[in-house]
Amino acid sequence: MTRPAVPVSLLRWWAAKSPPERRMVAIVAAIVVIAVGWLGVWQPLTRDTATMRIERARNIGALAEAGRMADEIAGLARGGAVTKAGDPRADAERVLAAHGLRARATQLDLQDDRVRIVFADVAFAALVPALEALQRDARLRIVEATLTALVAPGNVRAELSLAR
């Protein structure tokens, strides 16, 4: 003898109800199932979808930045064999002028294949991108540097030696 899936007491209770009462119980049960489905499945699903869209946008940005960095690294690797074709002093002047720092340089000369640049007073925030451009565009890297903080916030005295 197999036992019924529904308890006998529930079957007796159901049988004792009239058809309108059964319909009402079925409607209430359907509302409860829909509410549980809404709260337990649909809301978390829509919330997670919105979170994933935001995360996807972040990941696309990070992937684009990583691709840009990889291209830059590959370009630096291809251009690794630096030729001494150009005049390092002229290249340094060109890059500094492009960044608006040529007039700020109090000294810019060539000594022993090194470009020596002195800034008596320059904004550090402006100096960093110029140094990056010197490395990237003119292939001049910092060999020696002395940076001294000045009284004005964010400004430094910079003595730089650059070489290829």
Tab-separated table of C-alpha atoms in Angstrom:
chain	number	residue	atom	x	y	z
A	1	MET	CA	0.000	0.000	0.000
A	2	THR	CA	1.492	3.313	-1.083
A	3	ARG	CA	1.101	6.355	0.994
A	4	PRO	CA	-0.523	9.366	-0.737
A	5	ALA	CA	1.698	12.373	-1.489
A	6	VAL	CA	-0.769	14.681	0.252
A	7	PRO	CA	-1.561	14.089	3.953
A	8	VAL	CA	-4.950	12.495	4.577
A	9	SER	CA	-6.048	15.296	6.905
A	10	LEU	CA	-5.483	17.852	4.123
A	11	LEU	CA	-7.467	15.717	1.661
A	12	ARG	CA	-10.343	15.497	4.153
A	13	TRP	CA	-10.225	19.256	4.728
A	14	TRP	CA	-10.248	19.895	0.939
A	15	ALA	CA	-13.173	17.495	0.417
A	16	ALA	CA	-15.180	19.280	3.129
A	17	LYS	CA	-14.936	22.632	1.302
A	18	SER	CA	-17.500	23.869	-1.160
A	19	PRO	CA	-16.483	24.733	-4.780
A	20	PRO	CA	-16.411	28.543	-4.134
A	21	GLU	CA	-14.215	27.963	-1.070
A	22	ARG	CA	-11.893	25.713	-3.104
A	23	ARG	CA	-11.637	28.409	-5.796
A	24	MET	CA	-10.820	31.011	-3.140
A	25	VAL	CA	-8.113	28.780	-1.591
A	26	ALA	CA	-6.666	28.124	-5.074
A	27	ILE	CA	-6.587	31.887	-5.800
A	28	VAL	CA	-4.885	32.633	-2.459
A	29	ALA	CA	-2.364	29.816	-3.101
A	30	ALA	CA	-1.648	31.208	-6.600
A	31	ILE	CA	-1.129	34.702	-5.139
A	32	VAL	CA	1.264	33.277	-2.538
A	33	VAL	CA	3.204	31.364	-5.243
A	34	ILE	CA	3.405	34.498	-7.423
A	35	ALA	CA	4.540	36.644	-4.451
A	36	VAL	CA	7.216	34.131	-3.470
A	37	GLY	CA	8.344	33.909	-7.099
A	38	TRP	CA	8.438	37.699	-7.351
A	39	LEU	CA	10.382	38.186	-4.121
A	40	GLY	CA	12.574	35.097	-4.358
A	41	VAL	CA	13.375	34.967	-8.077
A	42	TRP	CA	12.388	38.026	-10.120
A	43	GLN	CA	13.649	40.842	-7.854
A	44	PRO	CA	17.100	39.283	-7.243
A	45	LEU	CA	17.358	38.547	-10.962
A	46	THR	CA	16.635	42.149	-11.985
A	47	ARG	CA	18.918	43.510	-9.249
A	48	ASP	CA	21.773	41.224	-10.363
A	49	THR	CA	21.179	42.186	-14.004
A	50	ALA	CA	21.556	45.877	-13.162
A	51	THR	CA	24.712	45.152	-11.156
A	52	MET	CA	26.157	43.097	-14.011
A	53	ARG	CA	25.486	45.930	-16.503
A	54	ILE	CA	27.401	48.377	-14.303
A	55	GLU	CA	30.230	45.877	-13.841
A	56	ARG	CA	30.306	45.218	-17.598
A	57	ALA	CA	30.762	48.913	-18.311
A	58	ARG	CA	33.642	49.024	-15.804
A	59	ASN	CA	35.228	45.948	-17.342
A	60	ILE	CA	34.967	47.388	-20.862
A	61	GLY	CA	36.795	50.507	-19.680
A	62	ALA	CA	39.473	48.465	-17.912
A	63	LEU	CA	39.904	46.244	-20.954
A	64	ALA	CA	40.285	49.260	-23.241
A	65	GLU	CA	42.909	50.732	-20.881
A	66	ALA	CA	44.748	47.409	-20.739
A	67	GLY	CA	44.713	47.208	-24.550
A	68	ARG	CA	46.076	50.745	-24.773
A	69	MET	CA	48.829	49.860	-22.300
A	70	ALA	CA	49.662	46.669	-24.187
A	71	ASP	CA	49.918	48.625	-27.441
A	72	GLU	CA	52.173	51.162	-25.740
A	73	ILE	CA	54.371	48.407	-24.299
A	74	ALA	CA	54.578	46.726	-27.693
A	75	GLY	CA	55.513	50.064	-29.278
A	76	LEU	CA	58.226	50.610	-26.700
A	77	ALA	CA	59.499	47.062	-27.242
A	78	ARG	CA	59.641	47.574	-31.025
A	79	GLY	CA	61.384	50.893	-30.581
A	80	GLY	CA	63.788	49.411	-28.021
A	81	ALA	CA	66.820	49.854	-30.243
A	82	VAL	CA	67.149	53.604	-29.919
A	83	THR	CA	69.192	55.344	-32.533
A	84	LYS	CA	71.188	58.463	-31.762
A	85	ALA	CA	70.013	60.135	-34.959
A	86	GLY	CA	68.486	63.273	-33.441
A	87	ASP	CA	70.092	65.919	-31.279
A	88	PRO	CA	69.039	65.103	-27.690
A	89	ARG	CA	69.076	68.778	-26.662
A	90	ALA	CA	66.831	69.772	-29.574
A	91	ASP	CA	64.500	66.848	-28.856
A	92	ALA	CA	64.280	67.876	-25.195
A	93	GLU	CA	63.542	71.501	-26.163
A	94	ARG	CA	60.828	70.366	-28.577
A	95	VAL	CA	59.090	68.187	-25.952
A	96	LEU	CA	59.359	70.827	-23.217
A	97	ALA	CA	57.953	73.468	-25.577
A	98	ALA	CA	55.047	71.158	-26.430
A	99	HIS	CA	54.258	70.897	-22.700
A	100	GLY	CA	54.712	74.640	-22.099
A	101	LEU	CA	57.769	74.163	-19.862
A	102	ARG	CA	60.580	75.435	-22.119
A	103	ALA	CA	60.316	78.958	-20.698
A	104	ARG	CA	60.378	77.566	-17.126
A	105	ALA	CA	63.745	75.844	-17.668
A	106	THR	CA	66.546	78.005	-16.280
A	107	GLN	CA	69.227	75.759	-17.763
A	108	LEU	CA	69.131	73.346	-20.694
A	109	ASP	CA	72.438	72.141	-22.097
A	110	LEU	CA	74.224	69.045	-23.371
A	111	GLN	CA	77.119	67.649	-21.310
A	112	ASP	CA	78.778	64.283	-22.040
A	113	ASP	CA	75.836	62.954	-24.102
A	114	ARG	CA	73.472	63.928	-21.315
A	115	VAL	CA	70.896	66.659	-21.403
A	116	ARG	CA	70.966	68.673	-18.200
A	117	ILE	CA	67.767	70.559	-17.384
A	118	VAL	CA	67.210	72.763	-14.359
A	119	PHE	CA	63.855	74.207	-13.339
A	120	ALA	CA	64.101	76.785	-10.547
A	121	ASP	CA	60.344	76.648	-9.926
A	122	VAL	CA	57.963	74.266	-11.716
A	123	ALA	CA	54.659	72.626	-10.837
A	124	PHE	CA	55.228	68.963	-10.096
A	125	ALA	CA	51.934	68.081	-11.784
A	126	ALA	CA	53.203	69.669	-15.022
A	127	LEU	CA	56.682	68.140	-14.737
A	128	VAL	CA	55.571	64.506	-14.562
A	129	PRO	CA	53.739	64.417	-17.944
A	130	ALA	CA	56.670	66.243	-19.546
A	131	LEU	CA	59.100	63.643	-18.213
A	132	GLU	CA	56.850	60.886	-19.531
A	133	ALA	CA	56.809	62.563	-22.958
A	134	LEU	CA	60.601	62.932	-22.895
A	135	GLN	CA	60.844	59.180	-22.289
A	136	ARG	CA	58.244	58.266	-24.883
A	137	ASP	CA	58.811	60.798	-27.673
A	138	ALA	CA	62.435	61.870	-27.386
A	139	ARG	CA	63.676	58.559	-25.927
A	140	LEU	CA	65.404	60.472	-23.134
A	141	ARG	CA	65.280	58.757	-19.776
A	142	ILE	CA	66.174	60.159	-16.390
A	143	VAL	CA	69.655	59.187	-15.288
A	144	GLU	CA	69.880	61.520	-12.337
A	145	ALA	CA	67.294	63.750	-10.675
A	146	THR	CA	67.115	66.020	-7.680
A	147	LEU	CA	63.724	67.395	-6.707
A	148	THR	CA	63.437	69.899	-3.893
A	149	ALA	CA	60.086	71.008	-2.511
A	150	LEU	CA	59.451	74.738	-2.533
A	151	VAL	CA	57.309	76.869	-0.250
A	152	ALA	CA	54.548	77.073	-2.865
A	153	PRO	CA	52.445	73.903	-2.559
A	154	GLY	CA	52.959	71.508	-5.472
A	155	ASN	CA	56.019	73.313	-6.844
A	156	VAL	CA	59.565	71.936	-6.907
A	157	ARG	CA	63.085	72.842	-7.957
A	158	ALA	CA	64.168	70.123	-10.381
A	159	GLU	CA	67.674	69.298	-11.558
A	160	LEU	CA	67.524	66.545	-14.175
A	161	SER	CA	70.075	64.624	-16.219
A	162	LEU	CA	68.620	62.713	-19.167
A	163	ALA	CA	70.299	60.312	-21.570
A	164	ARG	CA	69.455	57.913	-24.355
